[in-house]
PDB file of C-alpha atoms in Angstrom:
ATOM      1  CA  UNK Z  46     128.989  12.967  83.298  1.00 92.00           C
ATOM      2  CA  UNK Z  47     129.548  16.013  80.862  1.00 92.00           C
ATOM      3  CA  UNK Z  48     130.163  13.807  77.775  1.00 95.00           C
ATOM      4  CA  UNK Z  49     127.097  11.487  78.640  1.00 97.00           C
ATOM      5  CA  UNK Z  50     124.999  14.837  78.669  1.00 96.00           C
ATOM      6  CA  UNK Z  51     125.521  14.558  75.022  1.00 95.00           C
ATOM      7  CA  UNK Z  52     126.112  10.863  73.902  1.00 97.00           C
ATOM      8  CA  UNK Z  53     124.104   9.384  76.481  1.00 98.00           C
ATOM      9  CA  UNK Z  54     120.920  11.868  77.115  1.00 98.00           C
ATOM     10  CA  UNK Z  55     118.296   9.128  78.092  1.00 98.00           C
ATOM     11  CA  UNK Z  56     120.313   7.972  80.339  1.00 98.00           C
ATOM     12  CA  UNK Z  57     120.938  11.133  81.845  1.00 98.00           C
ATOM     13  CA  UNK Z  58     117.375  12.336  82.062  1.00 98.00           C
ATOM     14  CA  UNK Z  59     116.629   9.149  83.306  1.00 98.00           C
ATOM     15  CA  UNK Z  60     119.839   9.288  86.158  1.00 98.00           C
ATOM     16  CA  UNK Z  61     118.350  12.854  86.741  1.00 98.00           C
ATOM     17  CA  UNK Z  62     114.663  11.550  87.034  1.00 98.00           C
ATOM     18  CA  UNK Z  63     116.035   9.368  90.023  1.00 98.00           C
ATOM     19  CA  UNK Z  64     117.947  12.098  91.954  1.00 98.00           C
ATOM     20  CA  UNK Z  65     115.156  14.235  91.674  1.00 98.00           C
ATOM     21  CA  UNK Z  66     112.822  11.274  93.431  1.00 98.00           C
ATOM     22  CA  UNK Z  67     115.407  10.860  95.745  1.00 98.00           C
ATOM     23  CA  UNK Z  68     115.417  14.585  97.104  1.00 98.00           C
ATOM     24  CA  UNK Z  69     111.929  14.558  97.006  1.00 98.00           C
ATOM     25  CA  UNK Z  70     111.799  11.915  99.439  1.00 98.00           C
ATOM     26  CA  UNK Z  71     114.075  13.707 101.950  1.00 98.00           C
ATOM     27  CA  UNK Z  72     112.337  16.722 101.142  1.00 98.00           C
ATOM     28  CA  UNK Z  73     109.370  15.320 102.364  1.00 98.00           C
ATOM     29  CA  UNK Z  74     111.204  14.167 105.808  1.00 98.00           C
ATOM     30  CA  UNK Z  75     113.041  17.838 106.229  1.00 98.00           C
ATOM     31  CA  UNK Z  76     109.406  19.705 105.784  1.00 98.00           C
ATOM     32  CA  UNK Z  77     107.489  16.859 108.060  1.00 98.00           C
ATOM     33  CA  UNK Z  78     109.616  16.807 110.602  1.00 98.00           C
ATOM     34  CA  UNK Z  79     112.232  20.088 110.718  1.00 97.00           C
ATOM     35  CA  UNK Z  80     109.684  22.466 109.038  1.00 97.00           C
ATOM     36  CA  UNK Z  81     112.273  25.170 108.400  1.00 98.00           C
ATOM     37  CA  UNK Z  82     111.970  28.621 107.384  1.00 98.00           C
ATOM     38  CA  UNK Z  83     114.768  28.554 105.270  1.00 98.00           C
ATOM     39  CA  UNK Z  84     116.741  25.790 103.097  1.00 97.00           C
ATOM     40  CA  UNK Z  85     120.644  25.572 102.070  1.00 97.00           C
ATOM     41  CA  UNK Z  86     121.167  23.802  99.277  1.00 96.00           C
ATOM     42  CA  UNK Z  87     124.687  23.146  97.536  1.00 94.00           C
ATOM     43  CA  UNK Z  88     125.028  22.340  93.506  1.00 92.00           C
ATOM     44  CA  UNK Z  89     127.884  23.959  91.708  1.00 92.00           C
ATOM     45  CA  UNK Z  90     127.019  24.781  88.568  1.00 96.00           C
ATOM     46  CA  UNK Z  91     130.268  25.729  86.781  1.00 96.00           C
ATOM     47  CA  UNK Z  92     133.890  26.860  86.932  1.00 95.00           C
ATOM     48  CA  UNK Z  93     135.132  30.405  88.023  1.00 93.00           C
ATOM     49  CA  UNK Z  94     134.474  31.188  84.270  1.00 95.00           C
ATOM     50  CA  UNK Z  95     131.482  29.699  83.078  1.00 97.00           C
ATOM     51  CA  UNK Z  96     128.455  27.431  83.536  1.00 97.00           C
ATOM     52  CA  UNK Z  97     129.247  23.779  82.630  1.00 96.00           C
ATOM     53  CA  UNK Z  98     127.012  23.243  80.645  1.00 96.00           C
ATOM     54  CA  UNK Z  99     125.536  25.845  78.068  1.00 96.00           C
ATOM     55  CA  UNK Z 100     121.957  27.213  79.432  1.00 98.00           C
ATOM     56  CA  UNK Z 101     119.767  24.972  76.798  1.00 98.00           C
ATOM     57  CA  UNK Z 102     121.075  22.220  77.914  1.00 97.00           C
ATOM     58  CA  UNK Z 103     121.242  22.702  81.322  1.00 98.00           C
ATOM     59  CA  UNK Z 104     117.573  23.652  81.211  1.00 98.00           C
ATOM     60  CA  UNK Z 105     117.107  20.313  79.003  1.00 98.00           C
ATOM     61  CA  UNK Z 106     118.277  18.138  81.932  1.00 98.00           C
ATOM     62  CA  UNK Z 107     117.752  20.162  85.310  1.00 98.00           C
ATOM     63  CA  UNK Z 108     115.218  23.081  84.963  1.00 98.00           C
ATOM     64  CA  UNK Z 109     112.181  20.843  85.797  1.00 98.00           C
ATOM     65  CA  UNK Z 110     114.127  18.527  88.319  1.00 98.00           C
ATOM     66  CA  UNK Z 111     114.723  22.016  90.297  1.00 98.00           C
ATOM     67  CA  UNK Z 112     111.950  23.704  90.107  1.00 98.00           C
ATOM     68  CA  UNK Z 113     109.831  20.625  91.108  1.00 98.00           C
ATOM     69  CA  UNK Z 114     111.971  20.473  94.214  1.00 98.00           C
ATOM     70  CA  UNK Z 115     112.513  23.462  95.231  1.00 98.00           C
ATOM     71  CA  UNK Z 116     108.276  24.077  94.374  1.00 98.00           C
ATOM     72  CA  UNK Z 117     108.137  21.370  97.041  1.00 98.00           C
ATOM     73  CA  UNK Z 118     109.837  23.300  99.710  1.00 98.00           C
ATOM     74  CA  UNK Z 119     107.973  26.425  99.185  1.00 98.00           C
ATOM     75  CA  UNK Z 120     104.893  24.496  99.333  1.00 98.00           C
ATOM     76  CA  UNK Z 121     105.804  23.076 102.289  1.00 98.00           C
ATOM     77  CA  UNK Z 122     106.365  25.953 104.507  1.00 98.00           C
ATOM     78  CA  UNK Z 123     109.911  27.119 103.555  1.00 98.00           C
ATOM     79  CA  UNK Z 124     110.308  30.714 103.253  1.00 98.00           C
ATOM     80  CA  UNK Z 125     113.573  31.105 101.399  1.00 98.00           C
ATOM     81  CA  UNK Z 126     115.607  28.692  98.913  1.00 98.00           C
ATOM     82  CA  UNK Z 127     119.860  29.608  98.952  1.00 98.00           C
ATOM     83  CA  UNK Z 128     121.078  28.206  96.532  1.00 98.00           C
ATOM     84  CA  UNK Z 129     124.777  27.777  96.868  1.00 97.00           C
ATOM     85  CA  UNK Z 130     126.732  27.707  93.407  1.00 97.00           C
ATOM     86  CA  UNK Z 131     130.129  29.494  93.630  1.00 95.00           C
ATOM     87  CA  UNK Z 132     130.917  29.533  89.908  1.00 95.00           C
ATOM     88  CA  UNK Z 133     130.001  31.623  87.236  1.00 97.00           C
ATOM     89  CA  UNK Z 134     126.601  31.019  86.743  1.00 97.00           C
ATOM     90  CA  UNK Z 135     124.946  34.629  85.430  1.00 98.00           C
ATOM     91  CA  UNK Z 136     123.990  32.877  81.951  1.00 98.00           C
ATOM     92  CA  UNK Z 137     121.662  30.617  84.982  1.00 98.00           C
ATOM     93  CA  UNK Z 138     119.882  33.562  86.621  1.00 98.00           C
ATOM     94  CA  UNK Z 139     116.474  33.142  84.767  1.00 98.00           C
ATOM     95  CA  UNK Z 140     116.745  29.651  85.653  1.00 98.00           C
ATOM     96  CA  UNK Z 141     117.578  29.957  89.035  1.00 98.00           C
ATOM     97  CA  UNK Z 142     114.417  32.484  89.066  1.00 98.00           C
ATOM     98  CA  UNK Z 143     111.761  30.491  87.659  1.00 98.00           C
ATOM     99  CA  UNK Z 144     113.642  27.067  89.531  1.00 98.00           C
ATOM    100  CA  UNK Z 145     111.875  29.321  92.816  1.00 98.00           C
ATOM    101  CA  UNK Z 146     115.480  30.529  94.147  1.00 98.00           C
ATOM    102  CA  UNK Z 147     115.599  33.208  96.765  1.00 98.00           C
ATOM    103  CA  UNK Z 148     118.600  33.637  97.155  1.00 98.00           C
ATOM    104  CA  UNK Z 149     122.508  33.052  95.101  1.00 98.00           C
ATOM    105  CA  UNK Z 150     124.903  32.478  97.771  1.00 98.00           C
ATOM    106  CA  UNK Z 151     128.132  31.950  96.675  1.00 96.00           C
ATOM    107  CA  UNK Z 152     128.166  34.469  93.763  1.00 97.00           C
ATOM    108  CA  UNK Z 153     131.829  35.310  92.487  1.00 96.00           C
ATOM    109  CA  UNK Z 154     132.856  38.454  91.368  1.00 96.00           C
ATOM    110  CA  UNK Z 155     133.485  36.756  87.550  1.00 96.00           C
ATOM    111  CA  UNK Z 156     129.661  37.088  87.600  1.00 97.00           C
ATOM    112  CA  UNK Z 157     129.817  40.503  87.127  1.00 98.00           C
ATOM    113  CA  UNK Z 158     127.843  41.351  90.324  1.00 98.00           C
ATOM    114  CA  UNK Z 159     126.734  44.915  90.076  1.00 98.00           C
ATOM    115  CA  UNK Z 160     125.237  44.051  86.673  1.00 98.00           C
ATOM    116  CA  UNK Z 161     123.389  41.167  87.575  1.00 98.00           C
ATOM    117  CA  UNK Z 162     121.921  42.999  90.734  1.00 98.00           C
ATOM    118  CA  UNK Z 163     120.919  45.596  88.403  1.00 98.00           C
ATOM    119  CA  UNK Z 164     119.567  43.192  85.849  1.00 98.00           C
ATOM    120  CA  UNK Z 165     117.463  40.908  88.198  1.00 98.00           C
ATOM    121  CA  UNK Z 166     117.724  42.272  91.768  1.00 98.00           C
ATOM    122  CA  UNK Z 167     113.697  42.856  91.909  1.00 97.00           C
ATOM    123  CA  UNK Z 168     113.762  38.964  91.508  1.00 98.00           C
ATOM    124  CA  UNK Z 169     116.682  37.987  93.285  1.00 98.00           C
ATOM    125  CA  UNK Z 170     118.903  37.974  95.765  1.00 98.00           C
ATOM    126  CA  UNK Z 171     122.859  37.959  95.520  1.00 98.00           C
ATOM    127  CA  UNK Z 172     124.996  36.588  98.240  1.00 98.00           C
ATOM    128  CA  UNK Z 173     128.782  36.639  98.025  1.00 97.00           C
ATOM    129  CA  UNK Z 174     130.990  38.715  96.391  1.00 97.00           C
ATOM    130  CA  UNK Z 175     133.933  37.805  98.790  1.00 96.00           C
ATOM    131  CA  UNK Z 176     136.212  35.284  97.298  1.00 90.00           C
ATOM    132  CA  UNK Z 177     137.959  32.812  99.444  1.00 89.00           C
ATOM    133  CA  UNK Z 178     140.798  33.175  98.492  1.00 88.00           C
ATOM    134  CA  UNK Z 179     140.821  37.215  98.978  1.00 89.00           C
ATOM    135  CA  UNK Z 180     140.838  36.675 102.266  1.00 92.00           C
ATOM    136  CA  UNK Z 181     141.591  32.863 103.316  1.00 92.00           C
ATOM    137  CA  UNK Z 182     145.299  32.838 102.865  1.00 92.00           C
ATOM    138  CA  UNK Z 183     148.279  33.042 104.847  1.00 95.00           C
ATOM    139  CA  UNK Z 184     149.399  36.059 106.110  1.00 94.00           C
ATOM    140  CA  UNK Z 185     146.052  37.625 105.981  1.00 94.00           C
ATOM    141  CA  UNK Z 186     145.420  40.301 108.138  1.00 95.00           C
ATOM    142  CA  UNK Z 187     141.814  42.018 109.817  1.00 95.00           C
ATOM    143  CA  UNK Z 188     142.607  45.123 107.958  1.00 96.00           C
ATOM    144  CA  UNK Z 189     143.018  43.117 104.915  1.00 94.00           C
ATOM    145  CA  UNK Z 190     139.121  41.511 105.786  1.00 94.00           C
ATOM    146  CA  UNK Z 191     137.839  44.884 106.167  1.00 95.00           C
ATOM    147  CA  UNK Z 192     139.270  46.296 103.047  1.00 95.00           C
ATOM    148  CA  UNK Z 193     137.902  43.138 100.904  1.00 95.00           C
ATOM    149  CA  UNK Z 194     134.428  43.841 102.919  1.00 96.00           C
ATOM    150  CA  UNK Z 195     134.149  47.415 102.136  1.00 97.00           C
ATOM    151  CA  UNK Z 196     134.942  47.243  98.505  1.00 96.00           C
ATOM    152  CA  UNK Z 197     132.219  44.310  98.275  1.00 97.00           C
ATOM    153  CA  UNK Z 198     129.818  46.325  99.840  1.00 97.00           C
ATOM    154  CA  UNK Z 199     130.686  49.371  97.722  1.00 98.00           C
ATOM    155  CA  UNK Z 200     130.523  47.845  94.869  1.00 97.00           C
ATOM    156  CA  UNK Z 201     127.208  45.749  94.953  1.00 98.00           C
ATOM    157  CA  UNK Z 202     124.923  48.504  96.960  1.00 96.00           C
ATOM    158  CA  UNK Z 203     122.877  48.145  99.817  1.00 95.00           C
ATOM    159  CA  UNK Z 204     119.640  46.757  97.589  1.00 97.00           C
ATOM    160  CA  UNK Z 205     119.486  42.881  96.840  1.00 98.00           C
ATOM    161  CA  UNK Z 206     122.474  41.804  98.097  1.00 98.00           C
ATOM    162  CA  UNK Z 207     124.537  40.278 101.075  1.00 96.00           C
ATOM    163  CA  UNK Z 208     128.215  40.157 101.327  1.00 96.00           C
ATOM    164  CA  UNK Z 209     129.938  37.190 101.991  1.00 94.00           C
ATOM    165  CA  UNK Z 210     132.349  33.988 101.344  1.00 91.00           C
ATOM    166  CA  UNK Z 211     131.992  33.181  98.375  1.00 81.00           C
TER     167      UNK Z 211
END
């Protein structure tokens, strides 16, 4: 899919165009018949160390897709959008902002947390900062949990942000 973004771009936008009718559709379902408060929805958007694809393009193909979606939902009675993406996605943030996100669950520390809460807190929600494997591996320990949870929470503040797996 990554080299079609660039040799096969009508095809793409057009494969995008089609997912984007086909959440719609369940959208549509989910707010008729669930009417939540709140929506969880998964996309990973890059590696531990960058977005996959470079912010111009990734607007190119998925800026509108989301933001009609995720419009949608907030039109429909949901409250809050999480976004789950864990993978460095900070080059994303005024994407994710104007896509209608409430919320970045999954952020990893490569983000560079404390600067994007300062950057776009007033906009923005962080949730994460707790990466799996700092805590998910054998021989782990509650103290170990605790320590991992208090330097999160030192770290990011008490303002625009929730820690958590990321």
């Amino acid at each position: 899919a990554l080299i079609y973004y660039m040799t096969n771009p009508d095809e793409m936008h057009d494969l995008v165009k089609y997912l984007t009718e086909y959440e719609l559709r369940i959208a549509e379902g989910i707010c008729a018949n669930i009417k939540p408060e709140a929506l969880f929805h998964h996309d990973d958007w890059g590696s531990e160390t960058n977005s996959f694809l470079r912010p111009s393009m990734f607007e190119d193909f998925f800026l509108d897709a989301y933001k009609e979606i995720y419009k949608y939902y907030h039109d429909h009675g949901v409250e809050l959008i999480f976004h789950h993406a864990d993978s460095y996605c900070a080059n994303l943030i005024d994407d994710m902002i104007e896509m209608g996100i409430d919320v970045w669950q999954g952020v990893m520390n490569t983000n560079n947390i404390p600067e994007c809460i300062e950057k776009y807190g007033k906009d923005i929600t962080f949730m994460g900062g707790i990466d799996s494997a700092s805590v998910d591996y054998e021989g782990w320990t509650r103290e170990k949990i605790v320590e991992q949870v208090k330097r999160t929470c030192d770290e990011n503040g008490p303002l625009y942000f929730f820690p958590c797996l990321s």
